[in-house]
XYZ file of C-alpha atoms in Angstrom:
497
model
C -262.060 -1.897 216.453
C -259.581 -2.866 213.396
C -256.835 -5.341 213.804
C -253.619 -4.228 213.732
C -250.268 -5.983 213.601
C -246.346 -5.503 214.236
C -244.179 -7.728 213.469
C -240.643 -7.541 214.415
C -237.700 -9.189 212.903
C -234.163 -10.054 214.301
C -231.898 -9.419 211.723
C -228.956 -11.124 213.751
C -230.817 -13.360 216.764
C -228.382 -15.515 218.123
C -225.406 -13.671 217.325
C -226.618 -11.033 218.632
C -227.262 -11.971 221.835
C -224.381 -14.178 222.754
C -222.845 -10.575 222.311
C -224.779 -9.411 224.922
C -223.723 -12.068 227.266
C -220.367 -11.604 225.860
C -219.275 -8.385 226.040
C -215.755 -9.472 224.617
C -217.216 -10.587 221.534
C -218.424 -7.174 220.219
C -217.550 -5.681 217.151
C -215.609 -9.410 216.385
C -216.213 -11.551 213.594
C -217.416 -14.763 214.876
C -219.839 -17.427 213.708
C -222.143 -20.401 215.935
C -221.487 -23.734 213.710
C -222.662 -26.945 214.342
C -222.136 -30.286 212.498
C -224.407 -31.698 209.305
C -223.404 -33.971 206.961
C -220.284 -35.011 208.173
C -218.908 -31.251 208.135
C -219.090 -27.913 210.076
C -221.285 -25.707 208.971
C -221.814 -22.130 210.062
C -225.732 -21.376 211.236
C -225.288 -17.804 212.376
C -223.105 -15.406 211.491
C -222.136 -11.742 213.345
C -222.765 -8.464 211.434
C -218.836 -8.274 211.554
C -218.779 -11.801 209.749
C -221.284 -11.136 207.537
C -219.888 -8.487 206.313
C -216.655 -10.590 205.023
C -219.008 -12.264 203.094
C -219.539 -15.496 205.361
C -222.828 -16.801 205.903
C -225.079 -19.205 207.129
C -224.286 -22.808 205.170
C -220.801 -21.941 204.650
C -218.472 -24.614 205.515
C -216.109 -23.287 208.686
C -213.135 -24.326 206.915
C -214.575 -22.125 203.546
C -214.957 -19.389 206.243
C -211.573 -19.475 207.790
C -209.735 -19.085 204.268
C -211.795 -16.223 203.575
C -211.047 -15.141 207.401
C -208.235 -17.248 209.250
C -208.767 -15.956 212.738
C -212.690 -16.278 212.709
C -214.332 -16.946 215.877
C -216.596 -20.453 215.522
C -218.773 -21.381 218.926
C -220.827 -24.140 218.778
C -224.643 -23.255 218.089
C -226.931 -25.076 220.202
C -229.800 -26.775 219.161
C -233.146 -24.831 219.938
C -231.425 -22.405 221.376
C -232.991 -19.689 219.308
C -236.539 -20.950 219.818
C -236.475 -20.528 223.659
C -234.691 -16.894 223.031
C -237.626 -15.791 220.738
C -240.462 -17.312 223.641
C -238.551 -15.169 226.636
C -238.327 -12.116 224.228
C -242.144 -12.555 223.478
C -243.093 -12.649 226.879
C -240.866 -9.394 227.029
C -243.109 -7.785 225.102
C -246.274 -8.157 226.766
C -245.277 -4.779 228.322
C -246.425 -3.427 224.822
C -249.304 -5.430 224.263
C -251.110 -8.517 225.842
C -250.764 -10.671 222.920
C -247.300 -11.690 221.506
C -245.904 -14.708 220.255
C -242.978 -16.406 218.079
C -242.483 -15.921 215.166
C -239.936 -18.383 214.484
C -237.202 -18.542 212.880
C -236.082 -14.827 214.173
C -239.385 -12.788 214.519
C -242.185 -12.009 216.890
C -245.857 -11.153 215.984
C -247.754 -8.645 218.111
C -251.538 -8.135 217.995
C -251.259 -4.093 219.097
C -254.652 -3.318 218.589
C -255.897 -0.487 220.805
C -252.499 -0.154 222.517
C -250.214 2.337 220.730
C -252.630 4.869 221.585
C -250.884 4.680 225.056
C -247.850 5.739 223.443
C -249.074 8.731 221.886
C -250.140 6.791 218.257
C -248.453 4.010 216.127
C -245.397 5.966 215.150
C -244.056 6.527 218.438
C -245.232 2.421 219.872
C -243.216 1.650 217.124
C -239.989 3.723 217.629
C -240.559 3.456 221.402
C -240.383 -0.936 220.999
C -237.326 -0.516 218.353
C -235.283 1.474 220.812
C -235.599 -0.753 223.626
C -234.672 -3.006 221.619
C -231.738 -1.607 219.814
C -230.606 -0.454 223.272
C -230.272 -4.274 224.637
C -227.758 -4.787 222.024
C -230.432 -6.482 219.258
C -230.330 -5.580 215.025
C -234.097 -5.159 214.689
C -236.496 -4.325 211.992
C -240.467 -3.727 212.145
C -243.623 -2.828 210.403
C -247.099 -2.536 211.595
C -250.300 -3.018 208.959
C -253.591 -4.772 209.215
C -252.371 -8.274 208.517
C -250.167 -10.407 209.967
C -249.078 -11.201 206.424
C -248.533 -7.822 205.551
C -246.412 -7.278 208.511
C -244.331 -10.001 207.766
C -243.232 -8.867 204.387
C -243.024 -5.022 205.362
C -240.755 -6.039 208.102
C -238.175 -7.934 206.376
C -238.334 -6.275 202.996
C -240.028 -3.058 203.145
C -237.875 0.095 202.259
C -237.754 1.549 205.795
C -237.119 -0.326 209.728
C -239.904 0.841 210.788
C -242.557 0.463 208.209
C -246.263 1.749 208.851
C -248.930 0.478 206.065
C -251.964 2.357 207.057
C -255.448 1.121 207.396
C -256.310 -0.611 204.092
C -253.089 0.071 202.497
C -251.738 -3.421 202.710
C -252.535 -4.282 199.575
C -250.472 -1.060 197.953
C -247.832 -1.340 200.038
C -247.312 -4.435 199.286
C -247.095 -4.233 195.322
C -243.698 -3.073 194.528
C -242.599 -6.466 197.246
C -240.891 -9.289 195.823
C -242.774 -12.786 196.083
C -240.489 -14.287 198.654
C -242.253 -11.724 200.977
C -245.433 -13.716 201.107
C -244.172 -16.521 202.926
C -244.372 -19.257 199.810
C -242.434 -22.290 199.653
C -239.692 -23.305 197.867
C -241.107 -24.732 194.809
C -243.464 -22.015 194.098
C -240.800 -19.079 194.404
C -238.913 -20.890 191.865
C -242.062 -21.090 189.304
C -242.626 -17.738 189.934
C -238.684 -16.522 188.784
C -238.705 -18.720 186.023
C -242.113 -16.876 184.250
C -240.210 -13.567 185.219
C -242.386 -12.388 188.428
C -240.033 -9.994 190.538
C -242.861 -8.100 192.159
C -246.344 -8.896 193.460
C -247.882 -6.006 191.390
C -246.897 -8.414 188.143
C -249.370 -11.484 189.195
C -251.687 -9.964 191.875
C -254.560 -9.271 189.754
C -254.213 -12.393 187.662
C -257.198 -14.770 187.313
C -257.159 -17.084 190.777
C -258.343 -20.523 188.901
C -254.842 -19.247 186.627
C -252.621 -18.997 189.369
C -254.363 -22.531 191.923
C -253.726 -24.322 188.329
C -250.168 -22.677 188.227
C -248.730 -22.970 191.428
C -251.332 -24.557 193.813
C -253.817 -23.366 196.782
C -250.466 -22.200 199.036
C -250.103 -18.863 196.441
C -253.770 -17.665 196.791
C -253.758 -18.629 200.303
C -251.140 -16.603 201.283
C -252.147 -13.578 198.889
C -255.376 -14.146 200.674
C -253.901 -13.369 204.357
C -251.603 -10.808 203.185
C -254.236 -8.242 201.827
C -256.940 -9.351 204.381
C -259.323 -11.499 202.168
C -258.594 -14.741 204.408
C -258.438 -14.836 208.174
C -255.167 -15.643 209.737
C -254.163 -15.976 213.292
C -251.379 -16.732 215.659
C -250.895 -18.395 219.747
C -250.041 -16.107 221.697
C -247.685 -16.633 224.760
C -249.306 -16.905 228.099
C -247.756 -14.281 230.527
C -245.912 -15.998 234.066
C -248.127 -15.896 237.385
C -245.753 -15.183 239.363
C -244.460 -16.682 242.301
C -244.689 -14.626 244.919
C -246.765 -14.433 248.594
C -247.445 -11.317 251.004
C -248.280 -10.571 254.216
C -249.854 -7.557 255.351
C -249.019 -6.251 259.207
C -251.872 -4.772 261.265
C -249.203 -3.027 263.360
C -245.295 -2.537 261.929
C -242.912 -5.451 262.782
C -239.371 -4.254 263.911
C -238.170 -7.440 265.987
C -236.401 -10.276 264.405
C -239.030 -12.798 266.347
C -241.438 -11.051 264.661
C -239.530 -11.063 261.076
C -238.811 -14.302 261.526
C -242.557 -15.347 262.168
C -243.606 -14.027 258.415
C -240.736 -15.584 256.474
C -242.007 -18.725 257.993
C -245.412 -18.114 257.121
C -244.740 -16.454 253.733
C -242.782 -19.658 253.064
C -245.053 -22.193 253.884
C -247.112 -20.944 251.409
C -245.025 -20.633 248.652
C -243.355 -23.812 249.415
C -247.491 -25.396 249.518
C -247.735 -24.231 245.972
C -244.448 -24.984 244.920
C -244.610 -28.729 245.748
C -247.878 -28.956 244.003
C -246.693 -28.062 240.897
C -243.944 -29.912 241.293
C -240.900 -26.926 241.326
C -238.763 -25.305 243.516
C -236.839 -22.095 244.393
C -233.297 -21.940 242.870
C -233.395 -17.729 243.704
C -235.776 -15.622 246.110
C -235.883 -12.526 247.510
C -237.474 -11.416 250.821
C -238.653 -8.124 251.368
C -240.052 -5.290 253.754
C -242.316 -2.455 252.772
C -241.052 0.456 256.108
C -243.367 2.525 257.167
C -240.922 4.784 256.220
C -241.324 4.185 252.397
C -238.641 2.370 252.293
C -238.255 -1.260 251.106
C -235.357 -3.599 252.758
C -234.674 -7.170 251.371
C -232.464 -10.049 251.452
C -232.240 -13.011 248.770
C -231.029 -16.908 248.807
C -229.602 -18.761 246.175
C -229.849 -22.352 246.174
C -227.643 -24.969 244.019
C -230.922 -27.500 243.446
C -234.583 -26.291 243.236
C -235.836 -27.057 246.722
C -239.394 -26.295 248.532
C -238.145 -27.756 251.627
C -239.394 -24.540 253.993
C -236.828 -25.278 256.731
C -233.795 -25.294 254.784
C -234.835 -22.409 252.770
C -235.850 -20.157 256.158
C -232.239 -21.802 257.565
C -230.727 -19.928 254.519
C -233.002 -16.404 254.991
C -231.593 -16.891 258.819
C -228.444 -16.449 258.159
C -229.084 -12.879 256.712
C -231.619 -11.718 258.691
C -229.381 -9.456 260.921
C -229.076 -7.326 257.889
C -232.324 -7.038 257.510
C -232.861 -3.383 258.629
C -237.028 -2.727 259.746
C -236.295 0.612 261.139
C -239.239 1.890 262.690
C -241.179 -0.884 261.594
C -242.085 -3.187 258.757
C -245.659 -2.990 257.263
C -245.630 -5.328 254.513
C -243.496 -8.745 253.837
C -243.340 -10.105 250.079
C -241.661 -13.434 249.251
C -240.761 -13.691 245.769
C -239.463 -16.897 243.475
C -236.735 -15.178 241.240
C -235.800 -18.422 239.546
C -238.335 -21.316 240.073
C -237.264 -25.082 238.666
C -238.759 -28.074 238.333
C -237.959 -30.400 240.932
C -235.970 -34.095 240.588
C -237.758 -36.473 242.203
C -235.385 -38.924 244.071
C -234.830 -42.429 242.251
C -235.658 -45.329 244.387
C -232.334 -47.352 245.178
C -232.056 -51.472 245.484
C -229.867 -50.908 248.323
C -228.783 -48.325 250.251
C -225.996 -45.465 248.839
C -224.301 -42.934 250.976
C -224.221 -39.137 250.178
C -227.968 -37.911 249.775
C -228.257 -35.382 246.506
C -230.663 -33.145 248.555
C -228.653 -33.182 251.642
C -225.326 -32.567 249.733
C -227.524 -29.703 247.836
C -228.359 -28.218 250.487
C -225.193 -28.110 252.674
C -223.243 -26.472 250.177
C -226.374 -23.652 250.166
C -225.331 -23.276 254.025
C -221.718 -22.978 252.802
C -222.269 -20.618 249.909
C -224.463 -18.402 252.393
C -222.297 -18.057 255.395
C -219.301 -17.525 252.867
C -221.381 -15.273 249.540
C -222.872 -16.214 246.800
C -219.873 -17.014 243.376
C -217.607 -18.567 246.045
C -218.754 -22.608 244.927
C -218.404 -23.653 241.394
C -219.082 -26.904 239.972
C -217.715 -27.858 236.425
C -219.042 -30.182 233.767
C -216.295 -31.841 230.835
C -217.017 -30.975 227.278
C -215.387 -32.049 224.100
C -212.648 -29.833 223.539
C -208.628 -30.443 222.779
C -207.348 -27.547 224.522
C -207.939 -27.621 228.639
C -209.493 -24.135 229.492
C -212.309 -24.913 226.810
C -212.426 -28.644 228.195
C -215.002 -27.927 231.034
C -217.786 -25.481 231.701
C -219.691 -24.121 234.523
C -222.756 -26.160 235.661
C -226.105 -24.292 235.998
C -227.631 -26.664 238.791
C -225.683 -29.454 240.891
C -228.422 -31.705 238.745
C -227.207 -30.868 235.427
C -225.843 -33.552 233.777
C -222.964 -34.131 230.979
C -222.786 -36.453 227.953
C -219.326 -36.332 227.798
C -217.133 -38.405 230.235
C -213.710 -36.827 232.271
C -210.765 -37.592 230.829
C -208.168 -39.869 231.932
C -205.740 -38.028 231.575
C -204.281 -36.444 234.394
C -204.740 -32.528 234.940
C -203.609 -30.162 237.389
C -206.294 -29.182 239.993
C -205.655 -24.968 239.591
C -205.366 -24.646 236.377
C -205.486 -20.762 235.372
C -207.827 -19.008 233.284
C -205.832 -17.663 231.054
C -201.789 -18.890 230.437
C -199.478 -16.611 231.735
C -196.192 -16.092 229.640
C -192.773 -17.321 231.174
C -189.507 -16.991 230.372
C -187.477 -20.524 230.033
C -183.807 -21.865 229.413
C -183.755 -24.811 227.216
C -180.274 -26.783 226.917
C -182.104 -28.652 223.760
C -185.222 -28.465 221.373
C -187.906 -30.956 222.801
C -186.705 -30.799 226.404
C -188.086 -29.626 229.075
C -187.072 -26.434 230.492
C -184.350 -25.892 233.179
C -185.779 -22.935 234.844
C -188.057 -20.524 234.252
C -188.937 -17.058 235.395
C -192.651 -16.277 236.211
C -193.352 -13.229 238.141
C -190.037 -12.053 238.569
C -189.022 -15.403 240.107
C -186.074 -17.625 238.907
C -187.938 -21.391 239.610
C -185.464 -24.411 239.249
C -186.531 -27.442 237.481
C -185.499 -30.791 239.256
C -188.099 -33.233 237.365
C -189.912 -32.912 234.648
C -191.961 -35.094 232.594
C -193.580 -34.771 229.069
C -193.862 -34.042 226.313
C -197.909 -34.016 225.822
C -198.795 -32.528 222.703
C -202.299 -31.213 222.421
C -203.600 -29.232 219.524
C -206.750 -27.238 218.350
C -209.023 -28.250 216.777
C -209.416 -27.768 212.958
C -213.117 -26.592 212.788
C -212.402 -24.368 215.496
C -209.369 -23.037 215.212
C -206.441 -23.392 213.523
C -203.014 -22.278 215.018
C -199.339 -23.686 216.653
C -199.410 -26.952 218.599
C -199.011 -27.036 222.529
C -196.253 -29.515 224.174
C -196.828 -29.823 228.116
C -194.759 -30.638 230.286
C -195.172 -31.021 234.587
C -192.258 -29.987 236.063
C -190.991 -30.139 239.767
C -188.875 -27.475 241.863
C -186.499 -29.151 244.510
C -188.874 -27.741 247.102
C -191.398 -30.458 245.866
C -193.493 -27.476 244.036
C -195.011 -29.208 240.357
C -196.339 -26.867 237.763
C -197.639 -27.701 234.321
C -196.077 -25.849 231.248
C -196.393 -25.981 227.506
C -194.435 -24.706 224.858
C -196.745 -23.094 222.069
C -195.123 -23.747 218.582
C -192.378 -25.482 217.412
C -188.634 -24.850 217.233
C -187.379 -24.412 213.688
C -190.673 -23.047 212.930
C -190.151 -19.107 214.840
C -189.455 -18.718 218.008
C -192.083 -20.817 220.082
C -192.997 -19.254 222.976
C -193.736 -21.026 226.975
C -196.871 -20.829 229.269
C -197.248 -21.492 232.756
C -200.974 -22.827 232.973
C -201.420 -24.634 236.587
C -199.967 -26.154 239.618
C -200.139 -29.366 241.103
C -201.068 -30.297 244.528
């Protein structure tokens, strides 16, 4: 059987999908920067940005004169990497061998697959539309090579490029050189002789071009028209974590319900300490005899494979569990499986356990629902409602320090606009209407100024102040802007206990 190849290339990677966790971010220019050299510099760009002309290597601040209210989030380092590895086991629904293709591809060894999809044209349109429909800029070509692929899929004519069997080589002629993968150095000998196409040195003598530009040219000429073997990793699909129990008659008691979750999680738990992990999310679930399937899940803030706190958690749900006429199947299945933190030996004794403290607040968060218990890490920002972030796991960990500054304990997502009467630019306010509500001031205190920062953003400074009603009520306000300088205008952005 013939080798064939698709490769697929992310126009937009990163950008892309931070828009799909983003939703807001759509159709917005905005850029992920990240510091080098002493300066902020822009790594990825949206098609919106792009489009204005910024790109990756531009300086933020070059960006925001060409486009003052840019959008610049910090890019984070690998980030990209681990996006293309959980997009290339994605596609092993298309094809049991897929792997990276870093910086923003994937490589897919389709050979004898796309017959399942009615031939190559319609594997390929079928991949670029599940694709497209996730939100992601995408571009692909299929051909005998992975070489070939490559260069058809980033600079072929067409997104979805088809070279067919033996046609590499043609359809590769009227390329430019940078689509053979060469370094640097050798694209720049190649320009300065005149070479825009591959037609214009292909056929050249080889012991002409080694002497010329070295082994890496023939090498790669080799691989893209099939004359030298070339081959890639490919990603190793999950086994997943899951157990089941057949029933020789159907189970519709909770004693009886209760017996398999204890048995199903033994042994997951069994496996699960071996390899040193635990569950963060499962789901238990009943096949009816009915048709039917019923489940219940768990969340956990700490990986755990501690059976008894996990089936303590499953308890608490079990009366909406609904068997029916019976249950004849149980499946336990790890949703989200992480490693586990090994305690630290201590020199002496400390109170509050991590594990215990873990996994009380998983009895909390399952007697009151899951999104009701947050826990918040500091990161380096000016302004507070970028100061902190959400923590994935109670042991993630943060290399930045709280402040000491103090800060309100409910401070609001987003400031909400107040009315205020000033006797005097630079004081504090001597009452305010929020809601409809005339508030008093009796204390205040402040000014704090705070302002953005300039790789960020760039904008009006923020002066807060805490204030107190006579009832004893404090509230922290700021004034954005400053007087002789427009109108500023006042926030309300927490209260005090």
């Amino acid at each position: 059987m013939p080798r064939r190849f698709l490769s697929l290339w992310f126009c937009h990677l990163t950008t892309d999908r931070l828009a799909i966790r983003r939703p807001e971010l759509k159709g917005k220019a905005f850029v992920l920067a990240a510091p080098e050299r002493g300066r902020t510099v822009v790594r990825a760009a949206s098609r919106e940005a792009l489009a204005l002309g910024i790109h990756p290597g531009t300086a933020v601040a070059d960006a925001r004169a060409i486009y003052p209210t840019l959008e610049v989030l910090t890019d984070k380092p690998g980030w990209g990497d681990k996006l293309l590895y959980r997009l290339a086991e994605w596609s092993l629904r298309y094809t049991p061998y897929a792997a990276p293709d870093p910086p923003a591809g994937l490589m897919l060894d389709i050979s004898g697959c796309p017959h399942l999809w009615g031939g190559e044209r319609p594997y390929l349109e079928a991949v670029l539309a599940e694709l497209g429909a996730k939100g992601y800029r995408v571009r692909g070509a299929i051909a005998d090579t992975i070489g070939a692929a490559w260069a058809l899929a980033r600079y072929g004519e067409e997104d979805g490029c088809i070279a067919g069997a033996g046609g590499q080589r043609e359809a590769l002629l009227s390329l430019p050189p940078s689509a053979l993968r060469l370094e640097a150095p050798v694209l720049e000998g190649l320009q300065k002789l005149g070479f825009r196409q591959i037609h214009q040195f292909i056929d050249m003598p080889s012991p002409t071009l080694r002497r010329r530009f070295g082994e890496g040219l023939l090498r790669r000429l080799g691989q893209a028209v099939g004359m030298a073997q070339e081959s890639f990793t490919p990603v190793q699909p999950r086994v997943p974590y899951e157990e089941q129990l057949p029933c020789l008659e159907p189970i519709s008691t909770r004693k009886g319900i209760e017996i398999a979750l204890q048995h199903l999680l033994d042994r997951l738990c069994q496996r699960l300490s071996r390899e040193g992990r635990g569950l963060r999310k499962a789901v238990f679930s009943g096949l009816r005899v009915d048709g039917k399937t019923v489940q219940i899940s768990i969340g956990t803030g700490r990986a755990s494979h501690n059976p008894e706190h996990l089936f303590r958690l499953f308890a608490l749900k079990i009366p909406t569990f609904e068997p029916a006429l019976g249950v004849e199947r149980f499946t336990l299945e790890g949703l989200l499986v992480e490693k586990v933190h090994s305690p630290q030996e201590q020199l002496w004794h400390r109170s509050g356990d991590p594990a215990a403290v873990a996994e009380l607040l998983d009895r909390v968060e399952a007697k009151v629902g899951a999104g009701h218990i947050h826990r918040y890490l500091p990161q380096e920002h000016h302004w507070p409602e970028r100061s902190i972030r959400p923590a994935e796991s109670l042991d993630e960990q943060s290399d930045t320090a709280w402040p000491d500054t103090s800060r309100p304990l409910h401070v609001l997502p987003e400031p909400e606009p107040i009315e205020v009467m000033v006797p005097l630019p630079d004081y504090p306010p001597v009452h305010f209407r929020h809601q409809g509500k005339i508030i008093q001031v009796a204390k205040a205190d402040g000014p704090e100024r705070i302002e953005q920062e300039w790789w960020l953003q760039t904008g009006a400074p923020r002066d807060y102040y805490c204030v107190e009603d006579p009832s004893g009520a404090r509230y922290w306000l700021f004034r954005l802007g400053l007087y002789g300088n427009g109108e500023p205008r006042w926030f309300l952005h927490g209260f005090f206990p």
